[in-house]
PDB file of C-alpha atoms in Angstrom:
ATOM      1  CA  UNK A 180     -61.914  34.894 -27.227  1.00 47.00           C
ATOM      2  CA  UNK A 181     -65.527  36.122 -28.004  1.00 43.00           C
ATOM      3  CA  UNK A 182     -67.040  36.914 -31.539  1.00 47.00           C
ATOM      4  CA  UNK A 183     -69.280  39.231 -31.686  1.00 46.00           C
ATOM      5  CA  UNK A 184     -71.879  38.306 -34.720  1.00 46.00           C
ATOM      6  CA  UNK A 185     -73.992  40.142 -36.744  1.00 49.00           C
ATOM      7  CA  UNK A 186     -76.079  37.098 -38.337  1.00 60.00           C
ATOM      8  CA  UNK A 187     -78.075  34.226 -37.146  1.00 68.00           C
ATOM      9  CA  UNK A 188     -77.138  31.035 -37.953  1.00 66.00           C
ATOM     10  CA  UNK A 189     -78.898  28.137 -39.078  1.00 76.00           C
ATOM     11  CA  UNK A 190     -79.435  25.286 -36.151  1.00 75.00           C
ATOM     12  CA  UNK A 191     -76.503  23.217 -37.777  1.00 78.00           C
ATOM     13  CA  UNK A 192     -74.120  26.770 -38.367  1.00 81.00           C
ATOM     14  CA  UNK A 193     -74.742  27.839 -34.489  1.00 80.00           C
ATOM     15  CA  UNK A 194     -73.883  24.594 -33.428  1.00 82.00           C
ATOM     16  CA  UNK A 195     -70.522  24.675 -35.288  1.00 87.00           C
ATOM     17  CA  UNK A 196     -69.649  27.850 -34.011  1.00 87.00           C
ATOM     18  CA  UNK A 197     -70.390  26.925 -30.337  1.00 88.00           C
ATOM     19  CA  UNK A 198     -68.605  23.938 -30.811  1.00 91.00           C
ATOM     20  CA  UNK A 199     -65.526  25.972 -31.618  1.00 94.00           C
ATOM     21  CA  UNK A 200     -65.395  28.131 -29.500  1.00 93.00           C
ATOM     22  CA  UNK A 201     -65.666  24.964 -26.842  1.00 93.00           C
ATOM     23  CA  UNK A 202     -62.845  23.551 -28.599  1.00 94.00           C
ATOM     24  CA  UNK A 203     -60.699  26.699 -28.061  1.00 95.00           C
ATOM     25  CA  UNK A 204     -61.662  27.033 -24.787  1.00 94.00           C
ATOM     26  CA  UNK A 205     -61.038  23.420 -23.740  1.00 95.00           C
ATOM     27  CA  UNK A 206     -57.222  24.000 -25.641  1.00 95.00           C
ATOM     28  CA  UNK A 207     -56.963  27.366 -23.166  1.00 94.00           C
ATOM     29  CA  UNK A 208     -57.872  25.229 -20.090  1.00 95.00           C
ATOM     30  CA  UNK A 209     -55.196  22.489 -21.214  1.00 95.00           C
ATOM     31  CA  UNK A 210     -52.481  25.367 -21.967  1.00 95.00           C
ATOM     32  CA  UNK A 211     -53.204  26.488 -18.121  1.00 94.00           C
ATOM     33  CA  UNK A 212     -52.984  22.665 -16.670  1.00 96.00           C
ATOM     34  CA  UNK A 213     -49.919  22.425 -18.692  1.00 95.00           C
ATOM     35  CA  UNK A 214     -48.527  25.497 -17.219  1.00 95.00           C
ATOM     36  CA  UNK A 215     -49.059  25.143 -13.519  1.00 95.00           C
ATOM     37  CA  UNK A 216     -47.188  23.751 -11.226  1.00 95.00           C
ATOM     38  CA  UNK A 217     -49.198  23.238  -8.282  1.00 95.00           C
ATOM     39  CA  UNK A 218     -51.186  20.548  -8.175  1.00 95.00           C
ATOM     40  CA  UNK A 219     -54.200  22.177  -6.372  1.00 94.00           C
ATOM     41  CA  UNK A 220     -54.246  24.735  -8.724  1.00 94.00           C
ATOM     42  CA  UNK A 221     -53.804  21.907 -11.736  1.00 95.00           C
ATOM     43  CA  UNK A 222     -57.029  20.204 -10.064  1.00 95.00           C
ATOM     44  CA  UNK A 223     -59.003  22.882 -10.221  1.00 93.00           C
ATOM     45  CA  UNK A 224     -58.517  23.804 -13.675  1.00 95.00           C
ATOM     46  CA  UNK A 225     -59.006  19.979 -14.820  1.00 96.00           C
ATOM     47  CA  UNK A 226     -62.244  19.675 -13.169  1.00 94.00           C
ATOM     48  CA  UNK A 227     -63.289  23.258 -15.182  1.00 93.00           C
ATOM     49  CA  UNK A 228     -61.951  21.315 -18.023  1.00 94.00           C
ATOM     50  CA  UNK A 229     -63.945  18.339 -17.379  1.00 93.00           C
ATOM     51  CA  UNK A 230     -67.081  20.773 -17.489  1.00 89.00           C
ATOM     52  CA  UNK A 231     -66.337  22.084 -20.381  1.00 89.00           C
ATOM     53  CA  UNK A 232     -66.053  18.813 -21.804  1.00 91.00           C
ATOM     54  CA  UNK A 233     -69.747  18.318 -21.164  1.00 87.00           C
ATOM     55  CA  UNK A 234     -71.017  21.495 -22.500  1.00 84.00           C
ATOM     56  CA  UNK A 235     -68.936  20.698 -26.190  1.00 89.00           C
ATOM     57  CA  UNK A 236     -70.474  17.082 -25.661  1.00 89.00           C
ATOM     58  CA  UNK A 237     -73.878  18.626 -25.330  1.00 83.00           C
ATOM     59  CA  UNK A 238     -73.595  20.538 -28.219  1.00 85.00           C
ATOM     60  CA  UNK A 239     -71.735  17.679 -30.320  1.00 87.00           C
ATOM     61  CA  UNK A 240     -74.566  15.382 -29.881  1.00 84.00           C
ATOM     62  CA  UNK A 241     -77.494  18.164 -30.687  1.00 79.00           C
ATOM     63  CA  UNK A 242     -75.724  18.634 -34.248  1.00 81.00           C
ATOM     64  CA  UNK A 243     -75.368  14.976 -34.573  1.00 82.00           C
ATOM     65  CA  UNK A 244     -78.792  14.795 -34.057  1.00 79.00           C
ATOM     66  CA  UNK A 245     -79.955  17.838 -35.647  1.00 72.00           C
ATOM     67  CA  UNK A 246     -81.764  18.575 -32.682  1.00 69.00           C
ATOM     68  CA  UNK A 247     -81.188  20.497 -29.484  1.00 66.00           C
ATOM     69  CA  UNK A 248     -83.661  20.174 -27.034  1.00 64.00           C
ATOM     70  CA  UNK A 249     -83.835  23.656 -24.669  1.00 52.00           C
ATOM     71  CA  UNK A 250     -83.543  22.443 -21.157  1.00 53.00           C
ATOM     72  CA  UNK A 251     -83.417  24.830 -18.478  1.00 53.00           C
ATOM     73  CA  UNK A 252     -84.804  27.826 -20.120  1.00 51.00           C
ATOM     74  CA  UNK A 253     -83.620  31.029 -19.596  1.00 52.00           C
ATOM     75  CA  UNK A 254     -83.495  31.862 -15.859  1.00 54.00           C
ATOM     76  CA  UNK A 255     -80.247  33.472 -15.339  1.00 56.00           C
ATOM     77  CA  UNK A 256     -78.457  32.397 -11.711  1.00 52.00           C
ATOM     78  CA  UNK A 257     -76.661  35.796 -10.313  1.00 55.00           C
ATOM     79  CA  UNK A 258     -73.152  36.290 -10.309  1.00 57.00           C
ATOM     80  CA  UNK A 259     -70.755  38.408  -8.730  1.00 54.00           C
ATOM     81  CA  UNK A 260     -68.938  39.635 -11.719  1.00 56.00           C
ATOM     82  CA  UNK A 261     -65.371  38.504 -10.300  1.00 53.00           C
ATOM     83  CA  UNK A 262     -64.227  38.632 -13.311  1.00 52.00           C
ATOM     84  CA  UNK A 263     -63.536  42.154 -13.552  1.00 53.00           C
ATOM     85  CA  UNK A 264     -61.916  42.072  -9.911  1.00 56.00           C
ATOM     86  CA  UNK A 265     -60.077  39.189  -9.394  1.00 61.00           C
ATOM     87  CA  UNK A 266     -60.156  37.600 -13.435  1.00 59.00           C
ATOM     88  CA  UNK A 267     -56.395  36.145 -14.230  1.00 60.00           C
ATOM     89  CA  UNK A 268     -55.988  36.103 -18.242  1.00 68.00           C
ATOM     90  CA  UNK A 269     -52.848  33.988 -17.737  1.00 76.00           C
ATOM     91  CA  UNK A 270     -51.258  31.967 -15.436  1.00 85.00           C
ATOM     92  CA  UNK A 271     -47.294  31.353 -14.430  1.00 89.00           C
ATOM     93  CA  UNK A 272     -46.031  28.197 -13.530  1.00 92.00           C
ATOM     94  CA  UNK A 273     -46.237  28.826  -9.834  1.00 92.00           C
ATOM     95  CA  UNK A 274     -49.669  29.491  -9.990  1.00 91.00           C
ATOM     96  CA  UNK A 275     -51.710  28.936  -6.517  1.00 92.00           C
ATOM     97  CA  UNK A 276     -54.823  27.904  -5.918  1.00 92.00           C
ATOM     98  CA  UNK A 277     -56.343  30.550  -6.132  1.00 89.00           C
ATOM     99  CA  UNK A 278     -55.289  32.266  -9.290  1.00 90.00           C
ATOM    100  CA  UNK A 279     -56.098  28.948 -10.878  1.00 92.00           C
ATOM    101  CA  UNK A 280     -59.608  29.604  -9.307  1.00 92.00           C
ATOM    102  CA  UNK A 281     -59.483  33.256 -10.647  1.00 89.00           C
ATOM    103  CA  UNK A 282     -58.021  32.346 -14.404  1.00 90.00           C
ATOM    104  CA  UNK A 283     -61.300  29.423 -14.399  1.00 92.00           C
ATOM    105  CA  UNK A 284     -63.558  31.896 -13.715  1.00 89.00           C
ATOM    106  CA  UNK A 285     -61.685  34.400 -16.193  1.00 90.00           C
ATOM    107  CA  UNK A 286     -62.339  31.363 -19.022  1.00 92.00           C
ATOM    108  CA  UNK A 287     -65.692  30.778 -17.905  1.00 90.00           C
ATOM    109  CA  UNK A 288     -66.901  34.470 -18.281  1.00 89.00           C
ATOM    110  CA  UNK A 289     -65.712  34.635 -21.748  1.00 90.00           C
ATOM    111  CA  UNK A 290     -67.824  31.242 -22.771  1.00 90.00           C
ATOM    112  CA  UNK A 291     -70.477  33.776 -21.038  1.00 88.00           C
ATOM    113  CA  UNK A 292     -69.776  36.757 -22.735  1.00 89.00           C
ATOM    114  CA  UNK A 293     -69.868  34.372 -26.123  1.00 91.00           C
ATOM    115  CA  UNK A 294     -73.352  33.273 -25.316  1.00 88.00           C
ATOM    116  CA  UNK A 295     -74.716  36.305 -24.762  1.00 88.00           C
ATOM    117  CA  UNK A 296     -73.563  38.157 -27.832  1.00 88.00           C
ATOM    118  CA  UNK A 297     -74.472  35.094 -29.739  1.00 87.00           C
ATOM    119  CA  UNK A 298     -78.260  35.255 -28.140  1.00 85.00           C
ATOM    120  CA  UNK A 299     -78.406  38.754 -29.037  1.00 86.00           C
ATOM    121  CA  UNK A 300     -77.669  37.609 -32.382  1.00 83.00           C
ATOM    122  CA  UNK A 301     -79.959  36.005 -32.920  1.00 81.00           C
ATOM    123  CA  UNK A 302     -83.108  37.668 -30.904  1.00 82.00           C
ATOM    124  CA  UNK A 303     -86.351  36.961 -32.307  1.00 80.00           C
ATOM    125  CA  UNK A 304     -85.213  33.859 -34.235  1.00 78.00           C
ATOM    126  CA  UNK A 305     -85.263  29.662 -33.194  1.00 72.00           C
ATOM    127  CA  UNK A 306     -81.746  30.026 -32.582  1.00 75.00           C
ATOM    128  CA  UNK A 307     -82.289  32.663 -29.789  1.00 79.00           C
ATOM    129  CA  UNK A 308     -83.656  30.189 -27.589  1.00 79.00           C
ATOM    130  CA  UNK A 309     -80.521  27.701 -27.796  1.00 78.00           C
ATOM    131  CA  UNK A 310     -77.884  30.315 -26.601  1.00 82.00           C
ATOM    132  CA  UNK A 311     -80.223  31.712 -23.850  1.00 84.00           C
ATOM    133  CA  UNK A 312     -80.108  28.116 -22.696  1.00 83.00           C
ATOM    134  CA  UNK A 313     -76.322  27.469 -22.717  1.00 84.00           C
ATOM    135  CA  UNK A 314     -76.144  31.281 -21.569  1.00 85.00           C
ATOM    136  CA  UNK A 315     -78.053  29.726 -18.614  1.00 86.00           C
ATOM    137  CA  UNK A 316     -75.777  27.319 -18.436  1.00 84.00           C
ATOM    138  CA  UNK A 317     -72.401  29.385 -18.321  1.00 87.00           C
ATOM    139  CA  UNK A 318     -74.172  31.807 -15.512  1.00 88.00           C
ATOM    140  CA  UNK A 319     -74.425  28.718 -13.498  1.00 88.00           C
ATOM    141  CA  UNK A 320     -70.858  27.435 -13.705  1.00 88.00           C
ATOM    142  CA  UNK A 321     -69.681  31.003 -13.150  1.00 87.00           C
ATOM    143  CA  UNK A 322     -71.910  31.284 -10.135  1.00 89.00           C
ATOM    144  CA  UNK A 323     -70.586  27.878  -8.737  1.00 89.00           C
ATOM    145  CA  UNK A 324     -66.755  28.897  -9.564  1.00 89.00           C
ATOM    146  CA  UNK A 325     -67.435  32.126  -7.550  1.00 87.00           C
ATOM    147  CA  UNK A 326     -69.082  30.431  -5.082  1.00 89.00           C
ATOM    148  CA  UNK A 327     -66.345  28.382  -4.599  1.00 89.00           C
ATOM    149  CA  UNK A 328     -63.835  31.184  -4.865  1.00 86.00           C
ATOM    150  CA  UNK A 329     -65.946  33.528  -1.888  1.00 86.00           C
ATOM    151  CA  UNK A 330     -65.749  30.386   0.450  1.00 86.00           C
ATOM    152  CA  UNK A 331     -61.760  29.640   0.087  1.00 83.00           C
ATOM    153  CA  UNK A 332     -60.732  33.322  -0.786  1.00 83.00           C
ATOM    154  CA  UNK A 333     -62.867  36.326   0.258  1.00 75.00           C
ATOM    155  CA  UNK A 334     -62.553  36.747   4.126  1.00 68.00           C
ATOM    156  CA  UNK A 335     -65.454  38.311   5.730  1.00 57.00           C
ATOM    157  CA  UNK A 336     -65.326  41.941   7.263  1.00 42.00           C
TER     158      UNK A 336
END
């Protein structure tokens, strides 16, 4: 799902691409709610979904307005890197809970992963600052998604 680039883009151009990627994202989350069975696990992939929905509405708006105004900066919230343990790149109908939890945070990395290579991208340039903001962003959904995912799923030693 992530495309690595070897040019910086113009504010409008980095937009676009961002926004696609969102889009293609989103359409992943919907084949997964589609797929699943369980209607915990459906729940938890909608409300991923719904986020998602806000981050292509962000970015929808700042080309519509030819703008994007950095937020948060660039502090990066620590994650676990679940990913790579517990990641699920597709689901079966009778999904549970928590491989719904661990396919989210599988989608979620890659919009991270995206970010990232797209900041890199564009290091040194105007556009650098706009993905190390929704890089920001993506750290702290992952971190919340395996926050959530440690509380249900991990049992303590």
């Amino acid at each position: 799902m992530s495309k690595q680039s070897a040019v910086c883009y113009t504010l409008d151009a980095a937009l676009e691409e961002a926004i696609d990627f969102e889009n293609n994202l989103f359409h992943s989350f919907l084949q997964a709610i589609r797929t699943v069975q369980s209607k915990a696990a459906s729940t938890i992939l909608r409300d991923a979904a719904a986020k998602r929905l806000k981050y292509k509405q962000k970015l929808e708006l700042a080309r519509l307005e030819d703008d994007f105004t950095v937020g948060k900066g660039d502090k990066k919230a620590p994650t676990m890197n679940l990913d790579k343990r517990i990641g699920v790149k597709s689901l079966e109908s009778n999904a549970d809970p928590r491989s719904a939890l661990a396919h989210a945070i599988h989608l979620v990395n890659a919009a991270l992963i995206f970010y990232e290579e797209m900041a890199q991208s564009c290091s040194g340039a105007p556009m650098h600052k706009v993905f190390i903001t929704l890089d920001a962003d993506q750290r702290e959904l992952l971190q919340q998604l395996e926050d959530e995912y440690e509380e249900h799923f991990m049992t303590e030693n």
